[in-house]
Coordinates of C-alpha atoms in Angstrom, one line a residue:
M1307 CA -18.3 -9.8 -1.8
Q1308 CA -20.2 -13.0 -1.2
V1309 CA -19.9 -16.1 -3.4
K1310 CA -21.6 -19.5 -3.1
I1311 CA -19.9 -22.8 -2.3
A1312 CA -20.7 -25.5 -4.8
R1313 CA -20.2 -29.3 -4.9
W1314 CA -17.2 -30.3 -7.0
G1315 CA -16.9 -34.1 -7.1
N1316 CA -16.4 -35.3 -3.5
S1317 CA -15.3 -31.8 -2.5
V1318 CA -16.7 -28.3 -2.4
G1319 CA -15.3 -25.4 -4.3
V1320 CA -15.5 -21.6 -4.5
R1321 CA -15.1 -19.6 -7.7
I1322 CA -12.7 -16.6 -7.2
P1323 CA -14.0 -13.6 -9.1
R1324 CA -11.6 -12.3 -11.8
D1325 CA -11.0 -8.9 -10.1
V1326 CA -10.1 -10.6 -6.8
A1327 CA -7.8 -13.1 -8.5
R1328 CA -6.1 -10.4 -10.5
S1329 CA -5.5 -8.2 -7.5
A1330 CA -4.0 -11.2 -5.6
G1331 CA -1.8 -12.1 -8.6
L1332 CA -3.6 -15.4 -9.2
S1333 CA -4.3 -17.0 -12.5
E1334 CA -5.1 -20.4 -13.9
G1335 CA -2.4 -23.0 -13.1
V1336 CA -0.9 -21.0 -10.1
H1337 CA -0.3 -23.2 -7.1
V1338 CA -1.7 -22.0 -3.8
E1339 CA -1.5 -23.1 -0.2
I1340 CA -4.8 -23.5 1.7
E1341 CA -5.3 -23.6 5.4
A1342 CA -8.0 -23.2 8.0
K1343 CA -7.4 -20.6 10.7
G1344 CA -10.3 -20.7 13.1
D1345 CA -13.4 -19.8 11.1
R1346 CA -11.4 -18.5 8.1
I1347 CA -9.9 -20.2 5.1
V1348 CA -6.7 -18.6 3.9
L1349 CA -5.3 -19.0 0.4
S1350 CA -1.7 -17.9 -0.3
R1351 CA 0.6 -18.4 -3.2
A1352 CA 2.7 -21.5 -2.8
R1353 CA 6.4 -21.0 -2.4
P1354 CA 8.4 -22.7 -5.2
H1355 CA 10.2 -25.9 -4.2
Y1356 CA 13.7 -26.0 -5.7
R1357 CA 15.8 -29.2 -6.1
L1358 CA 19.5 -28.8 -5.6
E1359 CA 20.2 -30.8 -8.8
D1360 CA 18.1 -28.3 -10.8
L1361 CA 19.8 -25.3 -9.2
L1362 CA 23.2 -26.7 -10.0
A1363 CA 22.4 -27.9 -13.5
G1364 CA 25.3 -27.0 -15.8
M1365 CA 27.5 -25.8 -13.0
T1366 CA 31.1 -26.7 -13.4
P1367 CA 34.1 -26.2 -11.1
R1368 CA 35.4 -23.5 -13.5
A1369 CA 32.0 -21.7 -13.5
M1370 CA 32.0 -21.9 -9.7
R1371 CA 35.4 -20.3 -9.4
A1372 CA 34.2 -17.5 -11.7
A1373 CA 31.1 -16.9 -9.5
F1374 CA 33.1 -16.3 -6.3
D1375 CA 36.4 -14.6 -5.5
W1376 CA 38.2 -17.5 -3.7
E1377 CA 41.5 -15.7 -3.7
S1378 CA 44.6 -17.7 -4.4
D1379 CA 45.1 -21.2 -3.0
R1380 CA 47.3 -21.5 0.1
G1381 CA 48.3 -24.5 2.1
R1382 CA 46.4 -27.8 1.9
E1383 CA 43.5 -26.5 -0.1
A1384 CA 45.7 -26.1 -3.2
V1385 CA 44.4 -28.5 -5.9
D1386 CA 46.0 -29.6 -9.2
E1387 CA 43.7 -29.0 -12.2

């Protein structure tokens, strides 16, 4: 399938046909990575960027203990609650 490059402000752009976007799992608002590889332009879905504080939001020491089997405390790691 061929499409035409058009001017878009100071850049140029390509419209991705609906069928192609759908088969690639792309929709409006999805972030993509773009790179040039030789004479090809490659688009791929952007990997999500996680922040540690978001991943640990609401995590408490009690919830952490429930998530893992830490076994019983022995020796110097024993902590008073």
